[in-house]
C-alpha cells in the first residue's frame, strides 16, 4: 500500500462554497483524508511519504469532455496551416512542407481556415500546381471540410459524375467538376482513405500526446476519435504506459460492433471506460455547414447540412440506448440542436431506466425556447469555450440579426443544465486554462458581443467545475473522479498562479507546475 501526504496552503475543493484545504492523504490512489494540515497529518500512518506541492494553488485535475486525442497525436508532426491569412501563404507553407517531407504517399494535416483569406478560396488547381502526382488531403480547422488535389480525388473516384453522398457535399466548379473542397461525409471518406493508406505508430504518438496533456493539467479525457484510437489506448494500458484516464467514445459506424461485443457505457476500470456513441446531426460554422433554421447571411439556399435526418438519428439513438450505450450527438446549428433534443425526448424514459446520460456536443446556437429543455430532459451540454473566441467573426457575418442563444453556457447553467467543458483539440488548443479564460470572458461587458447579448459572466469556480466535475458527471463517473473529497481518486494539478487571484484575461496564462494522477506524480514532480 502506497500512502502519501500531499500538502499545499491553497487546495481549492471547487464545492461551490469556495472551500479550501491544506493537505490530502492519499492511499493507493484514493483520497482518504482532506482538510487542515495538522488534522490530516494526524491521520497518516507511520511510513507515509510527504510531498509539498509547488505553485500557488491546487485544483482537481482537468477532464477534457470532448477531445480527438488520436487526431491531436497525428497533428504533432503534420502539416499545420493554422493562423494562415491568405491562400498564397497557405500554398507556400504546403510547398515548404513537401520539400522537408518528400515521398509519394498521402500528405495529410492542414487545419486551414479559408474564412481568414482575402485573396481567394482553396482550390484543386492550386494544389495540382504544387503536387500533381501526390495525393493531398488537407482538413479544415474544424475538421468538417477537406481540401484535395486531383490525384486524391482520382483515388476516390470522385469526378463530375459523382453524386453527393448522404450527409455530405462535393463542391464543384462552373463545369460541374469537383473543385477540391469536400464537406462532411464526403470529407470523411477521403480522410479515412488517407489515414488507412498512411499508417503511423499511433501508440507512440498517443504516448507523446498524453505527455502534452499531462503538462497542461489534463488527467482524464473523453475521447471521440475512432476504433484505431481505442485499440492504441488499450495497447498503452496493456503495456503499463497509460497515464491519462480515458473514457472512450465509439464512432457511429462502429455501433453494431460495440453492441455485438457487449460494450456498455461506464464498463471498464479506473483507467479505461467505455463511453458514448458519437453521432453527427450537422456540420460546423466554419465550413458553413451547421444546420440552421434560416440561410446563412449572404448565402441564399444554404442553411447547412443535415448529416443525419431526424428518422435516422432517432433510430440510432434508440438502438444505442436499448443496448446500454449512451449517446453524444454533434449539433452546432439551432435546427440541429432542436432535432437532437426532439430525438432525446423520445428516448428519455428509456435512457433514465438504463442509467444513461445523453449529451449534445457543442450545443453552440440554440433557439431560446430550447435552453430550458436541456435541464428538463437531463441532457448535458458538452461545450468548448474556445470556439466562442474563434467563431466571433463568423457569427457576426453569417448569423447577424438572429435571436439565438449562442455559446450560452451561463444560460444553460442558470436553467439547471449540466455543462461539461472540453477543447475539441486539435481543432482548438488542448490547454484547459484557455477554455476557462474564454468561458469567464464570454459575458463581460468589455468582451466582443458581451454587452449586446446580455450573457451573465461565468464565475471562475463555475468555469473550473465545468472542466472537472462536469465532464465526470457527463461520463457517469462522478462518484469516483472530478472532485477532491474523501473516497475520490487522487487526480489534481498544481498551478503557478491562483486562478481566483488574477484578472479574467490572465487566466489563459496560468500554467501547471505539477500533475498527479491516481496519487502518483505524472508531471513536474521530479
Short mmCIF file of C-alpha atoms in Angstrom, two decimals:
data_model
loop_
_atom_site.label_atom_id
_atom_site.label_comp_id
_atom_site.label_asym_id
_atom_site.label_seq_id
_atom_site.Cartn_x
_atom_site.Cartn_y
_atom_site.Cartn_z
CA UNK A 1 0.00 0.00 0.00
CA UNK A 2 1.41 3.39 -1.09
CA UNK A 3 0.40 6.29 1.15
CA UNK A 4 1.39 9.91 0.54
CA UNK A 5 0.59 13.12 2.38
CA UNK A 6 0.27 15.95 -0.13
CA UNK A 7 0.48 19.44 1.36
CA UNK A 8 -0.26 22.90 -0.02
CA UNK A 9 -1.54 26.07 1.60
CA UNK A 10 -4.32 26.56 -1.00
CA UNK A 11 -6.16 23.50 -2.24
CA UNK A 12 -9.40 24.61 -3.90
CA UNK A 13 -12.14 22.00 -3.46
CA UNK A 14 -14.50 23.64 -6.02
CA UNK A 15 -17.50 22.66 -3.93
CA UNK A 16 -19.46 25.83 -4.65
CA UNK A 17 -18.60 27.35 -1.28
CA UNK A 18 -15.02 28.45 -2.07
CA UNK A 19 -13.78 25.86 0.45
CA UNK A 20 -10.07 25.17 0.66
CA UNK A 21 -7.88 22.56 2.30
CA UNK A 22 -4.21 22.35 3.24
CA UNK A 23 -3.48 18.66 2.88
CA UNK A 24 -4.67 15.42 1.32
CA UNK A 25 -3.82 11.91 2.48
CA UNK A 26 -3.76 9.52 -0.46
CA UNK A 27 -3.64 5.75 -0.14
CA UNK A 28 -3.41 3.54 -3.24
CA UNK A 29 -4.69 6.32 -5.45
CA UNK A 30 -7.68 7.30 -3.30
CA UNK A 31 -8.10 10.33 -1.05
CA UNK A 32 -8.66 9.02 2.49
CA UNK A 33 -8.46 12.35 4.34
CA UNK A 34 -8.55 16.01 3.33
CA UNK A 35 -8.62 19.21 5.34
CA UNK A 36 -6.37 21.18 7.67
CA UNK A 37 -2.70 20.18 7.60
CA UNK A 38 -2.46 19.16 11.25
CA UNK A 39 -5.63 17.06 11.21
CA UNK A 40 -4.70 15.21 8.04
CA UNK A 41 -1.14 14.61 9.25
CA UNK A 42 -2.53 13.07 12.43
CA UNK A 43 -4.38 10.51 10.29
CA UNK A 44 -1.26 9.48 8.38
CA UNK A 45 0.16 6.05 9.29
CA UNK A 46 3.82 5.50 10.02
CA UNK A 47 5.97 5.45 6.92
CA UNK A 48 3.78 7.88 4.97
CA UNK A 49 5.69 9.81 2.32
CA UNK A 50 5.29 13.60 2.38
CA UNK A 51 5.13 15.81 -0.70
CA UNK A 52 4.89 19.60 -0.58
CA UNK A 53 3.23 20.63 -3.81
CA UNK A 54 4.69 23.59 -5.75
CA UNK A 55 2.88 26.58 -7.20
CA UNK A 56 0.25 28.96 -5.87
CA UNK A 57 -2.87 26.78 -5.91
CA UNK A 58 -4.08 23.18 -6.33
CA UNK A 59 -7.33 22.18 -8.04
CA UNK A 60 -8.87 18.89 -9.24
CA UNK A 61 -7.35 17.50 -12.42
CA UNK A 62 -8.92 18.70 -15.65
CA UNK A 63 -11.16 16.33 -17.61
CA UNK A 64 -11.44 17.23 -21.29
CA UNK A 65 -15.04 16.32 -22.12
CA UNK A 66 -14.55 16.44 -25.89
CA UNK A 67 -11.18 15.72 -27.46
CA UNK A 68 -9.88 13.88 -30.51
CA UNK A 69 -6.74 12.52 -28.93
CA UNK A 70 -5.58 10.45 -31.90
CA UNK A 71 -6.04 13.42 -34.22
CA UNK A 72 -4.12 15.56 -31.74
CA UNK A 73 -1.37 12.94 -31.71
CA UNK A 74 -1.20 12.81 -35.51
CA UNK A 75 -1.07 16.60 -35.69
CA UNK A 76 2.17 16.74 -33.70
CA UNK A 77 4.20 16.08 -36.87
CA UNK A 78 1.69 17.02 -39.57
CA UNK A 79 1.40 19.98 -41.91
CA UNK A 80 -0.06 22.87 -39.93
CA UNK A 81 -1.86 25.71 -41.72
CA UNK A 82 -3.45 27.29 -38.65
CA UNK A 83 -3.12 31.05 -38.44
CA UNK A 84 -2.50 31.42 -42.18
CA UNK A 85 -4.10 34.62 -43.51
CA UNK A 86 -4.03 34.07 -47.27
CA UNK A 87 -4.28 31.38 -49.93
CA UNK A 88 -0.83 32.40 -51.19
CA UNK A 89 0.72 31.90 -47.75
CA UNK A 90 -1.00 28.54 -47.40
CA UNK A 91 0.35 27.36 -50.74
CA UNK A 92 3.87 28.43 -49.78
CA UNK A 93 3.61 26.55 -46.46
CA UNK A 94 2.46 23.41 -48.29
CA UNK A 95 5.32 23.69 -50.77
CA UNK A 96 7.85 24.01 -47.96
CA UNK A 97 6.39 21.03 -46.10
CA UNK A 98 6.59 18.85 -49.20
CA UNK A 99 10.27 19.76 -49.52
CA UNK A 100 11.02 18.54 -45.99
CA UNK A 101 8.64 15.56 -46.23
CA UNK A 102 9.32 14.03 -49.65
CA UNK A 103 7.63 10.90 -50.92
CA UNK A 104 4.69 9.69 -52.96
CA UNK A 105 2.25 8.75 -50.23
CA UNK A 106 -0.66 10.79 -48.91
CA UNK A 107 0.07 14.18 -47.40
CA UNK A 108 -2.36 14.93 -44.57
CA UNK A 109 -2.77 17.58 -41.90
CA UNK A 110 -3.87 21.10 -42.74
CA UNK A 111 -6.20 22.85 -40.26
CA UNK A 112 -6.68 25.70 -42.77
CA UNK A 113 -9.33 28.39 -42.30
CA UNK A 114 -10.34 29.99 -45.59
CA UNK A 115 -12.66 32.37 -43.75
CA UNK A 116 -9.48 34.32 -42.96
CA UNK A 117 -8.27 34.52 -46.55
CA UNK A 118 -8.81 37.73 -48.50
CA UNK A 119 -7.07 36.63 -51.72
CA UNK A 120 -9.21 33.68 -52.75
CA UNK A 121 -10.55 30.28 -51.78
CA UNK A 122 -8.74 26.93 -51.67
CA UNK A 123 -8.94 25.12 -55.00
CA UNK A 124 -7.90 21.80 -56.51
CA UNK A 125 -5.91 23.64 -59.22
CA UNK A 126 -3.71 25.38 -56.66
CA UNK A 127 -2.73 22.04 -55.10
CA UNK A 128 -2.21 20.47 -58.54
CA UNK A 129 0.42 23.08 -59.31
CA UNK A 130 2.24 22.17 -56.10
CA UNK A 131 1.82 18.37 -56.15
CA UNK A 132 0.42 16.98 -59.42
CA UNK A 133 1.21 13.33 -58.64
CA UNK A 134 1.00 13.04 -54.85
CA UNK A 135 -2.42 12.84 -53.13
CA UNK A 136 -3.11 15.73 -50.76
CA UNK A 137 -5.90 15.53 -48.16
CA UNK A 138 -5.87 18.67 -46.03
CA UNK A 139 -8.51 19.06 -43.32
CA UNK A 140 -10.05 22.40 -42.44
CA UNK A 141 -9.54 23.77 -38.95
CA UNK A 142 -12.97 22.48 -37.86
CA UNK A 143 -12.39 19.04 -39.42
CA UNK A 144 -15.62 19.23 -41.44
CA UNK A 145 -14.09 20.01 -44.85
CA UNK A 146 -11.18 18.70 -46.91
CA UNK A 147 -9.03 20.49 -49.49
CA UNK A 148 -7.86 17.89 -52.00
CA UNK A 149 -5.94 17.81 -55.27
CA UNK A 150 -6.83 15.93 -58.45
CA UNK A 151 -4.75 12.88 -57.54
CA UNK A 152 -6.60 12.49 -54.24
CA UNK A 153 -9.96 12.89 -55.98
CA UNK A 154 -8.91 10.33 -58.61
CA UNK A 155 -8.02 7.75 -55.97
CA UNK A 156 -11.53 8.04 -54.53
CA UNK A 157 -13.17 8.00 -57.95
CA UNK A 158 -14.66 11.46 -57.49
CA UNK A 159 -15.46 13.22 -60.77
CA UNK A 160 -18.23 15.21 -62.44
CA UNK A 161 -20.46 12.14 -62.49
CA UNK A 162 -20.14 11.52 -58.75
CA UNK A 163 -23.21 12.30 -56.70
CA UNK A 164 -23.12 13.90 -53.27
CA UNK A 165 -23.11 11.29 -50.51
CA UNK A 166 -25.85 11.31 -47.90
CA UNK A 167 -24.96 13.95 -45.34
CA UNK A 168 -22.19 15.45 -47.43
CA UNK A 169 -21.37 17.62 -50.40
CA UNK A 170 -18.79 17.72 -53.18
CA UNK A 171 -18.23 21.35 -54.11
CA UNK A 172 -17.96 21.92 -57.86
CA UNK A 173 -16.65 24.44 -60.37
CA UNK A 174 -18.69 26.06 -63.16
CA UNK A 175 -18.25 22.98 -65.35
CA UNK A 176 -19.58 20.62 -62.66
CA UNK A 177 -16.17 19.13 -61.85
CA UNK A 178 -15.16 18.69 -58.18
CA UNK A 179 -13.25 21.83 -57.22
CA UNK A 180 -11.23 20.14 -54.47
CA UNK A 181 -13.43 21.02 -51.47
CA UNK A 182 -15.36 18.20 -49.80
CA UNK A 183 -17.83 18.71 -46.97
CA UNK A 184 -18.97 16.47 -44.11
CA UNK A 185 -19.38 12.77 -45.10
CA UNK A 186 -17.63 13.41 -48.43
CA UNK A 187 -14.64 14.72 -46.47
CA UNK A 188 -14.86 11.80 -44.02
CA UNK A 189 -14.49 9.30 -46.84
CA UNK A 190 -11.25 10.90 -48.02
CA UNK A 191 -9.80 11.29 -44.54
CA UNK A 192 -10.49 7.62 -43.78
CA UNK A 193 -8.83 6.55 -47.03
CA UNK A 194 -5.78 8.76 -46.43
CA UNK A 195 -5.29 7.54 -42.86
CA UNK A 196 -5.77 3.90 -43.87
CA UNK A 197 -3.09 4.21 -46.55
CA UNK A 198 -0.73 6.25 -44.34
CA UNK A 199 -0.11 4.03 -41.32
CA UNK A 200 1.60 5.57 -38.31
CA UNK A 201 2.67 4.26 -34.92
CA UNK A 202 -0.41 5.61 -33.18
CA UNK A 203 0.60 4.08 -29.85
CA UNK A 204 3.85 6.04 -29.83
CA UNK A 205 2.10 9.23 -30.96
CA UNK A 206 -0.57 8.87 -28.27
CA UNK A 207 2.16 8.46 -25.68
CA UNK A 208 3.55 11.83 -26.80
CA UNK A 209 0.09 13.38 -26.79
CA UNK A 210 -0.66 12.23 -23.24
CA UNK A 211 2.62 13.79 -22.09
CA UNK A 212 1.46 17.09 -23.56
CA UNK A 213 -1.95 16.78 -21.91
CA UNK A 214 -0.43 15.99 -18.51
CA UNK A 215 1.79 19.06 -18.80
CA UNK A 216 -1.44 21.06 -19.28
CA UNK A 217 -3.08 19.54 -16.19
CA UNK A 218 -5.39 17.12 -18.04
CA UNK A 219 -5.83 13.90 -16.07
CA UNK A 220 -8.89 12.47 -17.88
CA UNK A 221 -10.19 12.59 -21.46
CA UNK A 222 -13.46 11.73 -23.10
CA UNK A 223 -12.05 10.74 -26.46
CA UNK A 224 -14.28 10.90 -29.52
CA UNK A 225 -11.93 9.51 -32.16
CA UNK A 226 -12.25 6.15 -33.87
CA UNK A 227 -11.62 2.49 -33.20
CA UNK A 228 -7.92 2.84 -34.03
CA UNK A 229 -7.61 5.20 -31.07
CA UNK A 230 -9.43 2.68 -28.87
CA UNK A 231 -7.00 -0.06 -29.86
CA UNK A 232 -3.97 2.19 -29.32
CA UNK A 233 -5.16 3.31 -25.88
CA UNK A 234 -5.74 -0.29 -24.84
CA UNK A 235 -2.25 -1.21 -26.04
CA UNK A 236 -0.79 1.60 -23.95
CA UNK A 237 -2.76 0.30 -20.98
CA UNK A 238 -1.64 -3.30 -21.54
CA UNK A 239 1.96 -2.11 -21.65
CA UNK A 240 1.57 -0.16 -18.41
CA UNK A 241 2.06 3.16 -20.20
CA UNK A 242 -1.38 4.74 -19.93
CA UNK A 243 -1.01 7.79 -17.68
CA UNK A 244 -4.24 9.68 -18.50
CA UNK A 245 -7.65 8.22 -17.70
CA UNK A 246 -9.70 7.53 -20.84
CA UNK A 247 -13.48 7.50 -21.32
CA UNK A 248 -13.57 6.17 -24.88
CA UNK A 249 -16.36 7.04 -27.26
CA UNK A 250 -17.47 4.83 -30.15
CA UNK A 251 -17.94 6.22 -33.68
CA UNK A 252 -21.37 5.74 -35.23
CA UNK A 253 -20.02 3.34 -37.84
CA UNK A 254 -18.78 1.02 -35.05
CA UNK A 255 -22.08 0.95 -33.12
CA UNK A 256 -23.00 -2.51 -34.44
CA UNK A 257 -19.60 -3.84 -33.41
CA UNK A 258 -19.89 -2.26 -29.96
CA UNK A 259 -23.31 -3.80 -29.42
CA UNK A 260 -22.12 -7.21 -30.63
CA UNK A 261 -19.15 -7.06 -28.26
CA UNK A 262 -21.42 -6.13 -25.37
CA UNK A 263 -19.78 -2.80 -24.67
CA UNK A 264 -21.75 -0.81 -22.12
CA UNK A 265 -21.17 2.82 -21.22
CA UNK A 266 -19.30 3.00 -17.93
CA UNK A 267 -17.88 -0.51 -18.09
CA UNK A 268 -14.15 -0.72 -17.52
CA UNK A 269 -11.75 0.08 -14.72
CA UNK A 270 -10.12 3.11 -13.13
CA UNK A 271 -8.07 3.87 -16.26
CA UNK A 272 -10.27 2.98 -19.23
CA UNK A 273 -14.05 3.05 -19.50
CA UNK A 274 -16.45 2.68 -22.40
CA UNK A 275 -18.06 5.96 -23.39
CA UNK A 276 -20.99 7.07 -25.58
CA UNK A 277 -21.58 6.51 -29.26
CA UNK A 278 -20.77 9.65 -31.24
CA UNK A 279 -23.39 10.73 -33.81
CA UNK A 280 -23.42 13.73 -36.14
CA UNK A 281 -26.52 15.82 -36.71
CA UNK A 282 -24.88 18.60 -38.75
CA UNK A 283 -21.64 20.23 -39.78
CA UNK A 284 -19.77 23.28 -38.50
CA UNK A 285 -19.99 27.04 -38.66
CA UNK A 286 -16.50 27.41 -40.15
CA UNK A 287 -17.42 25.17 -43.09
CA UNK A 288 -20.81 26.90 -43.42
CA UNK A 289 -22.47 23.51 -42.87
CA UNK A 290 -24.06 23.95 -39.43
CA UNK A 291 -27.77 23.08 -39.77
CA UNK A 292 -29.57 26.37 -39.16
CA UNK A 293 -33.22 27.34 -39.14
CA UNK A 294 -32.53 30.04 -41.75
CA UNK A 295 -30.00 30.55 -44.53
CA UNK A 296 -26.59 31.99 -43.72
CA UNK A 297 -26.37 35.72 -44.37
CA UNK A 298 -25.31 36.31 -47.97
CA UNK A 299 -25.70 32.63 -48.94
CA UNK A 300 -29.24 32.12 -50.28
CA UNK A 301 -30.26 28.48 -50.17
CA UNK A 302 -27.51 27.42 -47.78
CA UNK A 303 -28.67 26.74 -44.24
CA UNK A 304 -26.16 23.97 -43.64
CA UNK A 305 -26.11 20.20 -43.99
CA UNK A 306 -28.28 17.70 -42.16
CA UNK A 307 -25.76 14.90 -41.78
CA UNK A 308 -28.33 12.56 -40.21
CA UNK A 309 -32.02 13.07 -40.87
CA UNK A 310 -34.41 13.01 -37.94
CA UNK A 311 -35.62 9.46 -38.54
CA UNK A 312 -32.09 8.09 -38.90
CA UNK A 313 -30.95 9.92 -35.79
CA UNK A 314 -33.82 8.61 -33.68
CA UNK A 315 -33.20 5.07 -34.90
CA UNK A 316 -29.54 5.18 -33.85
CA UNK A 317 -30.35 6.79 -30.50
CA UNK A 318 -32.91 4.10 -29.74
CA UNK A 319 -30.55 1.27 -30.77
CA UNK A 320 -27.72 2.60 -28.64
CA UNK A 321 -29.84 3.23 -25.55
CA UNK A 322 -31.52 -0.17 -25.77
CA UNK A 323 -28.04 -1.71 -25.85
CA UNK A 324 -26.80 0.19 -22.79
CA UNK A 325 -24.72 2.75 -24.68
CA UNK A 326 -25.08 6.49 -24.02
CA UNK A 327 -25.27 8.93 -26.92
CA UNK A 328 -23.25 12.06 -27.67
CA UNK A 329 -24.53 13.89 -30.75
CA UNK A 330 -22.69 16.68 -32.52
CA UNK A 331 -25.05 19.63 -33.07
CA UNK A 332 -23.99 23.20 -33.77
CA UNK A 333 -26.87 24.86 -35.62
CA UNK A 334 -30.12 25.82 -33.92
CA UNK A 335 -32.18 23.45 -36.07
CA UNK A 336 -29.73 20.60 -35.48
CA UNK A 337 -29.95 21.12 -31.73
CA UNK A 338 -33.75 21.15 -31.82
CA UNK A 339 -33.85 17.92 -33.84
CA UNK A 340 -31.45 16.20 -31.42
CA UNK A 341 -33.43 17.38 -28.39
CA UNK A 342 -36.59 16.02 -30.02
CA UNK A 343 -34.91 12.63 -30.56
CA UNK A 344 -33.61 12.62 -26.98
CA UNK A 345 -37.04 13.49 -25.63
CA UNK A 346 -38.47 10.41 -27.32
CA UNK A 347 -35.69 8.28 -25.80
CA UNK A 348 -35.73 10.00 -22.40
CA UNK A 349 -37.58 7.40 -20.34
CA UNK A 350 -35.57 4.50 -21.75
CA UNK A 351 -32.30 6.34 -21.08
CA UNK A 352 -33.29 7.07 -17.49
CA UNK A 353 -34.23 3.43 -16.89
CA UNK A 354 -30.85 2.37 -18.29
CA UNK A 355 -28.98 4.94 -16.20
CA UNK A 356 -27.56 6.61 -19.31
CA UNK A 357 -26.74 10.30 -19.69
CA UNK A 358 -27.40 11.83 -23.11
CA UNK A 359 -25.20 14.65 -24.38
CA UNK A 360 -25.12 17.23 -27.13
CA UNK A 361 -21.62 18.03 -28.32
CA UNK A 362 -21.03 21.77 -28.92
CA UNK A 363 -24.64 22.99 -28.46
CA UNK A 364 -23.45 26.27 -29.91
CA UNK A 365 -26.52 28.01 -31.33
CA UNK A 366 -29.84 27.38 -29.62
CA UNK A 367 -33.33 28.62 -30.11
CA UNK A 368 -34.24 30.45 -26.93
CA UNK A 369 -37.02 28.01 -26.02
CA UNK A 370 -34.59 25.09 -26.21
CA UNK A 371 -32.27 26.30 -23.43
CA UNK A 372 -34.59 25.06 -20.69
CA UNK A 373 -35.16 21.75 -22.48
CA UNK A 374 -31.58 20.69 -21.68
CA UNK A 375 -32.36 20.84 -17.97
CA UNK A 376 -35.85 19.36 -18.26
CA UNK A 377 -34.59 16.37 -20.24
CA UNK A 378 -31.34 15.96 -18.30
CA UNK A 379 -29.31 16.49 -21.48
CA UNK A 380 -25.71 17.51 -20.89
CA UNK A 381 -24.32 20.45 -22.85
CA UNK A 382 -20.79 19.41 -23.81
CA UNK A 383 -19.26 22.71 -24.89
CA UNK A 384 -15.87 24.10 -25.87
CA UNK A 385 -15.42 27.71 -24.72
CA UNK A 386 -12.50 28.49 -27.03
CA UNK A 387 -14.85 28.06 -30.01
CA UNK A 388 -16.58 31.25 -28.93
CA UNK A 389 -13.40 33.30 -29.35
CA UNK A 390 -12.56 31.67 -32.69
CA UNK A 391 -16.07 31.97 -34.10
CA UNK A 392 -16.78 35.63 -33.26
CA UNK A 393 -16.08 36.94 -36.80
CA UNK A 394 -18.20 34.17 -38.35
CA UNK A 395 -21.11 34.76 -36.00
CA UNK A 396 -21.04 38.44 -36.88
CA UNK A 397 -21.08 37.77 -40.62
CA UNK A 398 -23.13 34.58 -41.02
CA UNK A 399 -25.69 34.80 -38.19
CA UNK A 400 -26.23 38.52 -37.81
CA UNK A 401 -29.64 39.69 -36.71
CA UNK A 402 -30.84 36.38 -35.27
CA UNK A 403 -32.32 35.93 -31.83
CA UNK A 404 -30.40 32.86 -30.71
CA UNK A 405 -28.67 31.75 -27.52
CA UNK A 406 -25.10 31.34 -28.73
CA UNK A 407 -22.32 29.71 -26.68
CA UNK A 408 -24.78 30.01 -23.80
CA UNK A 409 -23.08 28.07 -21.01
CA UNK A 410 -24.19 30.53 -18.35
CA UNK A 411 -27.81 30.47 -19.55
CA UNK A 412 -27.75 26.67 -19.61
CA UNK A 413 -26.31 26.51 -16.09
CA UNK A 414 -28.85 29.02 -14.84
CA UNK A 415 -31.62 26.90 -16.34
CA UNK A 416 -30.34 23.91 -14.34
CA UNK A 417 -28.50 22.00 -17.06
CA UNK A 418 -25.13 20.32 -16.54
CA UNK A 419 -22.37 21.89 -18.64
CA UNK A 420 -19.19 19.93 -19.39
CA UNK A 421 -16.24 21.73 -20.94
CA UNK A 422 -13.66 20.37 -23.37
CA UNK A 423 -11.26 21.61 -26.01
CA UNK A 424 -12.18 19.79 -29.25
CA UNK A 425 -8.41 19.56 -29.80
CA UNK A 426 -6.79 19.62 -32.26
CA UNK A 427 -9.46 21.96 -33.67
CA UNK A 428 -8.58 24.26 -30.76
CA UNK A 429 -5.60 24.18 -28.37
CA UNK A 430 -5.87 21.48 -25.73
CA UNK A 431 -4.80 23.64 -22.74
CA UNK A 432 -7.83 23.83 -20.38
CA UNK A 433 -6.93 27.21 -18.89
CA UNK A 434 -7.50 28.78 -22.32
CA UNK A 435 -11.04 27.41 -22.17
CA UNK A 436 -11.51 28.67 -18.63
CA UNK A 437 -10.46 32.15 -19.75
CA UNK A 438 -12.88 32.13 -22.69
CA UNK A 439 -15.75 30.92 -20.51
CA UNK A 440 -15.23 33.67 -17.95
CA UNK A 441 -14.75 36.42 -20.55
CA UNK A 442 -17.86 35.35 -22.51
CA UNK A 443 -20.27 37.56 -20.62
CA UNK A 444 -18.16 40.54 -19.60
CA UNK A 445 -19.04 43.99 -20.85
CA UNK A 446 -15.61 44.60 -22.35
CA UNK A 447 -15.60 41.44 -24.46
CA UNK A 448 -16.84 41.46 -28.07
CA UNK A 449 -20.51 40.61 -28.15
CA UNK A 450 -20.88 40.53 -24.38
CA UNK A 451 -22.78 43.76 -23.90
CA UNK A 452 -25.22 43.17 -26.74
CA UNK A 453 -26.05 39.58 -25.81
CA UNK A 454 -26.51 40.25 -22.10
CA UNK A 455 -24.93 36.93 -21.15
CA UNK A 456 -24.08 36.56 -17.47
CA UNK A 457 -20.34 36.26 -16.86
CA UNK A 458 -19.38 32.78 -15.72
CA UNK A 459 -17.52 32.76 -12.42
CA UNK A 460 -14.04 31.25 -12.17
CA UNK A 461 -15.27 28.45 -9.89
CA UNK A 462 -18.14 27.66 -12.27
CA UNK A 463 -15.74 27.50 -15.22
CA UNK A 464 -13.27 25.28 -13.36
CA UNK A 465 -16.09 22.99 -12.20
CA UNK A 466 -17.31 22.67 -15.79
CA UNK A 467 -13.82 21.41 -16.68
CA UNK A 468 -13.58 18.96 -13.75
CA UNK A 469 -16.82 17.81 -12.11
CA UNK A 470 -18.95 18.49 -15.22
CA UNK A 471 -17.16 16.04 -17.52
CA UNK A 472 -17.06 13.42 -14.76
CA UNK A 473 -20.84 13.68 -14.41
CA UNK A 474 -21.30 13.56 -18.18
CA UNK A 475 -19.30 10.32 -18.26
CA UNK A 476 -21.27 8.84 -15.35
CA UNK A 477 -18.08 8.69 -13.29
CA UNK A 478 -18.86 11.44 -10.79
CA UNK A 479 -18.72 9.07 -7.82
CA UNK A 480 -15.01 8.42 -8.33
CA UNK A 481 -13.41 11.36 -10.17
CA UNK A 482 -13.84 15.06 -10.81
CA UNK A 483 -13.69 16.34 -7.22
CA UNK A 484 -11.27 16.48 -4.31
CA UNK A 485 -13.04 14.66 -1.49
CA UNK A 486 -12.68 11.55 0.64
CA UNK A 487 -13.27 8.45 -1.44
CA UNK A 488 -12.39 10.08 -4.78
CA UNK A 489 -9.43 9.15 -6.96
CA UNK A 490 -6.46 11.43 -6.29
CA UNK A 491 -6.22 13.40 -9.54
CA UNK A 492 -5.11 17.01 -9.14
CA UNK A 493 -2.95 19.75 -10.61
CA UNK A 494 -0.78 22.44 -9.03
CA UNK A 495 -0.83 25.81 -10.83
CA UNK A 496 1.82 28.52 -10.95
CA UNK A 497 -0.83 31.18 -10.18
CA UNK A 498 -4.08 31.08 -8.27
CA UNK A 499 -6.98 31.40 -10.76
CA UNK A 500 -9.04 33.17 -8.09
CA UNK A 501 -6.41 35.91 -7.74
CA UNK A 502 -5.82 37.02 -11.34
CA UNK A 503 -7.74 39.13 -13.80
CA UNK A 504 -10.02 37.15 -16.15
CA UNK A 505 -7.89 38.00 -19.19
CA UNK A 506 -4.84 36.45 -17.43
CA UNK A 507 -6.45 33.06 -16.76
CA UNK A 508 -5.11 31.63 -20.01
CA UNK A 509 -1.55 32.45 -18.93
CA UNK A 510 -1.70 30.17 -15.88
CA UNK A 511 0.49 27.09 -16.23
CA UNK A 512 0.51 23.74 -14.38
CA UNK A 513 3.70 23.03 -12.44
CA UNK A 514 2.72 19.54 -11.27
CA UNK A 515 0.10 16.96 -12.20
CA UNK A 516 -0.83 13.95 -10.09
CA UNK A 517 -2.95 11.06 -11.40
CA UNK A 518 -4.12 8.27 -9.13
CA UNK A 519 -1.96 9.65 -6.37
CA UNK A 520 1.26 9.41 -8.39
CA UNK A 521 3.34 12.13 -9.98
CA UNK A 522 2.63 12.34 -13.72
CA UNK A 523 4.23 15.70 -14.50
CA UNK A 524 6.52 18.16 -12.75
CA UNK A 525 7.45 16.38 -9.53
CA UNK A 526 10.86 15.06 -10.41
#
